[in-house]
PDB file of C-alpha atoms in Angstrom:
ATOM      1  CA  ALA F 896       9.403 -14.253 -14.398  1.00 50.00           C
ATOM      2  CA  VAL F 897       8.828 -16.802 -11.638  1.00 55.00           C
ATOM      3  CA  LYS F 898      11.533 -19.058 -13.064  1.00 63.00           C
ATOM      4  CA  ASP F 899      13.964 -16.125 -13.059  1.00 60.00           C
ATOM      5  CA  LEU F 900      13.198 -15.334  -9.416  1.00 54.00           C
ATOM      6  CA  THR F 901      13.417 -18.919  -8.191  1.00 58.00           C
ATOM      7  CA  GLY F 902      16.492 -19.461 -10.355  1.00 67.00           C
ATOM      8  CA  GLY F 903      18.117 -16.471  -8.688  1.00 66.00           C
ATOM      9  CA  ILE F 904      17.288 -17.851  -5.259  1.00 67.00           C
ATOM     10  CA  GLU F 905      18.601 -21.268  -6.263  1.00 73.00           C
ATOM     11  CA  PHE F 906      21.840 -19.629  -7.475  1.00 73.00           C
ATOM     12  CA  LEU F 907      22.277 -17.808  -4.150  1.00 69.00           C
ATOM     13  CA  PHE F 908      21.695 -21.064  -2.256  1.00 74.00           C
ATOM     14  CA  ARG F 909      24.291 -22.913  -4.367  1.00 78.00           C
ATOM     15  CA  LYS F 910      26.784 -20.040  -4.100  1.00 77.00           C
ATOM     16  CA  ASN F 911      26.488 -20.049  -0.299  1.00 72.00           C
ATOM     17  CA  LYS F 912      26.443 -23.857  -0.020  1.00 76.00           C
ATOM     18  CA  VAL F 913      22.857 -23.944   1.295  1.00 74.00           C
ATOM     19  CA  ASP F 914      20.791 -27.058   0.584  1.00 74.00           C
ATOM     20  CA  TRP F 915      17.428 -26.330  -1.025  1.00 74.00           C
ATOM     21  CA  LEU F 916      15.020 -28.997   0.153  1.00 75.00           C
ATOM     22  CA  LYS F 917      12.290 -29.865  -2.296  1.00 76.00           C
ATOM     23  CA  GLY F 918       9.626 -32.323  -1.249  1.00 77.00           C
ATOM     24  CA  ASN F 919       7.080 -33.078   1.419  1.00 83.00           C
ATOM     25  CA  ALA F 920       8.059 -33.317   5.082  1.00 84.00           C
ATOM     26  CA  THR F 921       6.962 -36.190   7.311  1.00 88.00           C
ATOM     27  CA  PHE F 922       7.422 -36.431  11.066  1.00 87.00           C
ATOM     28  CA  THR F 923       9.297 -39.651  11.796  1.00 90.00           C
ATOM     29  CA  GLY F 924       9.829 -39.121  15.516  1.00 88.00           C
ATOM     30  CA  PRO F 925       9.346 -36.603  18.314  1.00 86.00           C
ATOM     31  CA  HIS F 926      12.437 -34.624  17.223  1.00 86.00           C
ATOM     32  CA  THR F 927      12.900 -35.719  13.610  1.00 88.00           C
ATOM     33  CA  VAL F 928      11.362 -34.846  10.267  1.00 86.00           C
ATOM     34  CA  ASP F 929      12.042 -36.559   6.944  1.00 89.00           C
ATOM     35  CA  VAL F 930      12.270 -34.477   3.749  1.00 86.00           C
ATOM     36  CA  ALA F 931      12.883 -36.241   0.447  1.00 81.00           C
ATOM     37  CA  GLY F 932      14.399 -39.264   2.175  1.00 84.00           C
ATOM     38  CA  LYS F 933      16.748 -37.383   4.491  1.00 84.00           C
ATOM     39  CA  ALA F 934      16.180 -36.988   8.236  1.00 87.00           C
ATOM     40  CA  TYR F 935      16.496 -33.611   9.961  1.00 84.00           C
ATOM     41  CA  THR F 936      16.521 -33.073  13.717  1.00 86.00           C
ATOM     42  CA  ALA F 937      14.809 -30.455  15.852  1.00 82.00           C
ATOM     43  CA  LYS F 938      18.180 -28.664  16.081  1.00 85.00           C
ATOM     44  CA  ASP F 939      18.189 -28.226  12.278  1.00 80.00           C
ATOM     45  CA  ILE F 940      14.631 -26.916  12.364  1.00 79.00           C
ATOM     46  CA  VAL F 941      15.424 -24.406  15.131  1.00 84.00           C
ATOM     47  CA  ILE F 942      18.418 -23.138  13.171  1.00 86.00           C
ATOM     48  CA  LEU F 943      16.247 -22.703  10.068  1.00 81.00           C
ATOM     49  CA  SER F 944      13.626 -20.891  12.147  1.00 85.00           C
ATOM     50  CA  ILE F 945      16.261 -18.468  13.417  1.00 88.00           C
ATOM     51  CA  VAL F 946      17.464 -17.884   9.865  1.00 87.00           C
ATOM     52  CA  GLY F 947      13.856 -17.208   8.821  1.00 85.00           C
ATOM     53  CA  TYR F 948      13.426 -14.712  11.655  1.00 88.00           C
ATOM     54  CA  VAL F 949      16.643 -12.910  10.715  1.00 89.00           C
ATOM     55  CA  LEU F 950      15.486 -12.671   7.078  1.00 88.00           C
ATOM     56  CA  PHE F 951      12.100 -11.374   8.303  1.00 89.00           C
ATOM     57  CA  ILE F 952      13.855  -8.546  10.165  1.00 91.00           C
ATOM     58  CA  LEU F 953      16.441  -7.868   7.451  1.00 91.00           C
ATOM     59  CA  SER F 954      13.749  -7.496   4.799  1.00 89.00           C
ATOM     60  CA  ALA F 955      12.203  -4.665   6.816  1.00 93.00           C
ATOM     61  CA  TYR F 956      15.628  -3.133   7.409  1.00 94.00           C
ATOM     62  CA  VAL F 957      16.425  -3.160   3.687  1.00 92.00           C
ATOM     63  CA  VAL F 958      13.153  -1.334   3.016  1.00 93.00           C
ATOM     64  CA  ALA F 959      13.938   1.177   5.791  1.00 95.00           C
ATOM     65  CA  VAL F 960      17.414   1.850   4.403  1.00 95.00           C
ATOM     66  CA  ALA F 961      16.024   2.206   0.870  1.00 94.00           C
ATOM     67  CA  MET F 962      13.524   4.754   2.180  1.00 96.00           C
ATOM     68  CA  ASP F 963      16.269   6.526   4.171  1.00 96.00           C
ATOM     69  CA  LEU F 964      14.400   6.071   7.455  1.00 96.00           C
ATOM     70  CA  LYS F 965      16.430   6.857  10.538  1.00 93.00           C
ATOM     71  CA  VAL F 966      15.708   3.638  12.431  1.00 96.00           C
ATOM     72  CA  SER F 967      18.210   1.037  13.583  1.00 96.00           C
ATOM     73  CA  LEU F 968      18.284  -2.666  12.898  1.00 95.00           C
ATOM     74  CA  ALA F 969      17.902  -3.229  16.651  1.00 96.00           C
ATOM     75  CA  ALA F 970      14.719  -1.152  16.708  1.00 97.00           C
ATOM     76  CA  LEU F 971      13.253  -3.058  13.770  1.00 96.00           C
ATOM     77  CA  ALA F 972      14.205  -6.336  15.462  1.00 95.00           C
ATOM     78  CA  TRP F 973      11.471  -5.720  18.032  1.00 96.00           C
ATOM     79  CA  ILE F 974       9.085  -3.460  16.079  1.00 97.00           C
ATOM     80  CA  ARG F 975       8.559  -5.813  13.120  1.00 95.00           C
ATOM     81  CA  PRO F 976       7.531  -8.830  15.253  1.00 93.00           C
ATOM     82  CA  MET F 977       5.295  -6.661  17.455  1.00 95.00           C
ATOM     83  CA  VAL F 978       3.477  -5.293  14.419  1.00 95.00           C
ATOM     84  CA  PHE F 979       3.195  -8.820  13.017  1.00 92.00           C
ATOM     85  CA  LEU F 980       1.534  -9.952  16.253  1.00 92.00           C
ATOM     86  CA  LEU F 981      -0.861  -7.000  16.027  1.00 91.00           C
ATOM     87  CA  THR F 982      -1.911  -8.076  12.536  1.00 89.00           C
ATOM     88  CA  LEU F 983      -2.949 -11.457  13.920  1.00 88.00           C
ATOM     89  CA  LEU F 984      -5.768  -9.788  15.854  1.00 85.00           C
ATOM     90  CA  PRO F 985      -9.009 -10.421  13.961  1.00 83.00           C
ATOM     91  CA  PHE F 986     -10.015  -6.786  13.464  1.00 79.00           C
ATOM     92  CA  THR F 987      -9.384  -6.327   9.757  1.00 81.00           C
ATOM     93  CA  VAL F 988      -8.705  -8.347   6.637  1.00 82.00           C
ATOM     94  CA  GLY F 989      -4.995  -9.071   6.344  1.00 77.00           C
ATOM     95  CA  GLY F 990      -4.177  -6.749   9.219  1.00 83.00           C
ATOM     96  CA  LEU F 991      -4.723  -3.672   7.044  1.00 82.00           C
ATOM     97  CA  GLY F 992      -5.013  -0.589   9.182  1.00 90.00           C
ATOM     98  CA  VAL F 993      -3.740  -2.377  12.276  1.00 92.00           C
ATOM     99  CA  ARG F 994      -0.312  -2.866  10.683  1.00 93.00           C
ATOM    100  CA  GLU F 995      -0.168   0.776   9.629  1.00 95.00           C
ATOM    101  CA  ALA F 996      -1.228   2.034  13.071  1.00 95.00           C
ATOM    102  CA  GLY F 997       1.364  -0.231  14.680  1.00 96.00           C
ATOM    103  CA  PHE F 998       4.207   1.002  12.500  1.00 97.00           C
ATOM    104  CA  ILE F 999       3.133   4.653  12.828  1.00 97.00           C
ATOM    105  CA  THR F1000       3.003   4.361  16.623  1.00 97.00           C
ATOM    106  CA  LEU F1001       6.163   2.319  17.174  1.00 97.00           C
ATOM    107  CA  LEU F1002       8.348   4.036  14.577  1.00 98.00           C
ATOM    108  CA  GLY F1003       7.107   7.330  16.013  1.00 97.00           C
ATOM    109  CA  LEU F1004       9.008   6.426  19.202  1.00 97.00           C
ATOM    110  CA  TYR F1005      12.176   6.774  17.110  1.00 97.00           C
ATOM    111  CA  GLY F1006      11.163  10.069  15.543  1.00 96.00           C
ATOM    112  CA  VAL F1007      10.017   8.671  12.192  1.00 97.00           C
ATOM    113  CA  PRO F1008       7.289  10.967  10.785  1.00 97.00           C
ATOM    114  CA  ARG F1009       3.811   9.491  10.408  1.00 97.00           C
ATOM    115  CA  HIS F1010       3.724   9.768   6.617  1.00 97.00           C
ATOM    116  CA  GLU F1011       7.074   7.964   6.323  1.00 97.00           C
ATOM    117  CA  SER F1012       5.919   5.259   8.734  1.00 97.00           C
ATOM    118  CA  LEU F1013       2.768   4.756   6.664  1.00 97.00           C
ATOM    119  CA  ALA F1014       4.797   4.512   3.452  1.00 97.00           C
ATOM    120  CA  PHE F1015       7.141   2.024   5.158  1.00 97.00           C
ATOM    121  CA  SER F1016       4.214  -0.097   6.325  1.00 96.00           C
ATOM    122  CA  LEU F1017       2.717  -0.235   2.852  1.00 95.00           C
ATOM    123  CA  ALA F1018       6.114  -1.034   1.308  1.00 95.00           C
ATOM    124  CA  VAL F1019       6.682  -3.905   3.752  1.00 93.00           C
ATOM    125  CA  PHE F1020       3.161  -5.191   3.093  1.00 92.00           C
ATOM    126  CA  SER F1021       3.732  -4.983  -0.666  1.00 91.00           C
ATOM    127  CA  LEU F1022       6.968  -6.933  -0.263  1.00 89.00           C
ATOM    128  CA  GLN F1023       5.095  -9.638   1.664  1.00 87.00           C
ATOM    129  CA  ILE F1024       2.457  -9.820  -1.070  1.00 90.00           C
ATOM    130  CA  MET F1025       5.108 -10.123  -3.805  1.00 90.00           C
ATOM    131  CA  ILE F1026       6.924 -12.903  -1.941  1.00 85.00           C
ATOM    132  CA  GLY F1027       3.605 -14.665  -1.408  1.00 86.00           C
ATOM    133  CA  LEU F1028       2.730 -14.400  -5.092  1.00 90.00           C
ATOM    134  CA  VAL F1029       6.083 -15.892  -6.075  1.00 86.00           C
ATOM    135  CA  GLY F1030       5.443 -18.775  -3.674  1.00 82.00           C
ATOM    136  CA  ALA F1031       1.899 -19.270  -4.956  1.00 85.00           C
ATOM    137  CA  ALA F1032       3.036 -19.239  -8.584  1.00 86.00           C
ATOM    138  CA  THR F1033       5.824 -21.702  -7.810  1.00 84.00           C
ATOM    139  CA  GLU F1034       3.396 -24.027  -6.048  1.00 83.00           C
ATOM    140  CA  ALA F1035       0.833 -23.744  -8.858  1.00 84.00           C
ATOM    141  CA  TRP F1036       3.538 -24.482 -11.433  1.00 84.00           C
ATOM    142  CA  GLY F1037       4.588 -27.573  -9.491  1.00 80.00           C
ATOM    143  CA  LEU F1038       1.005 -28.813  -9.158  1.00 77.00           C
ATOM    144  CA  ALA F1039       0.316 -28.207 -12.834  1.00 77.00           C
ATOM    145  CA  GLY F1040       3.451 -30.177 -13.732  1.00 76.00           C
ATOM    146  CA  LYS F1041       2.361 -33.110 -11.565  1.00 76.00           C
ATOM    147  CA  ARG F1042      -1.101 -33.127 -13.110  1.00 76.00           C
ATOM    148  CA  TRP F1043       0.359 -32.904 -16.598  1.00 77.00           C
ATOM    149  CA  LYS F1044       2.656 -35.884 -15.928  1.00 77.00           C
ATOM    150  CA  ALA F1045      -0.221 -37.893 -14.416  1.00 77.00           C
ATOM    151  CA  ALA F1046      -2.453 -37.176 -17.437  1.00 76.00           C
ATOM    152  CA  GLY F1047       0.332 -37.861 -19.947  1.00 66.00           C
TER     153      GLY F1047
END
């Protein structure tokens, strides 16, 4: 299952001519990082950060559209980061409760009913957990492969 998911991501990267960097990063200067023998500048890193932010917002928007919530992409562009910042407060484990209250309150400003906001919050959280599990499984698979090669 993990191979299928990462294979799908790899296909999308190839299709869109995006380089998938595999390896450890090392800082080689104040504005440069080296990944797998190739140097990348701070400009490259900022661009990738912006892409990551856009994907962060779009993932929430896709969930909102799937749930037929009447909230715009522009609204989610500020609500999602605000709720994320709220979850960083050390009140609960993993931001549970705080995230839900944040989405209920902020989506309520756009007329989204409380029960739909709660369902949206839990769906977004579930999506984050699934993405994290794929990343963890991929990392574990890579570590197991390295250990297997070292033992072999």
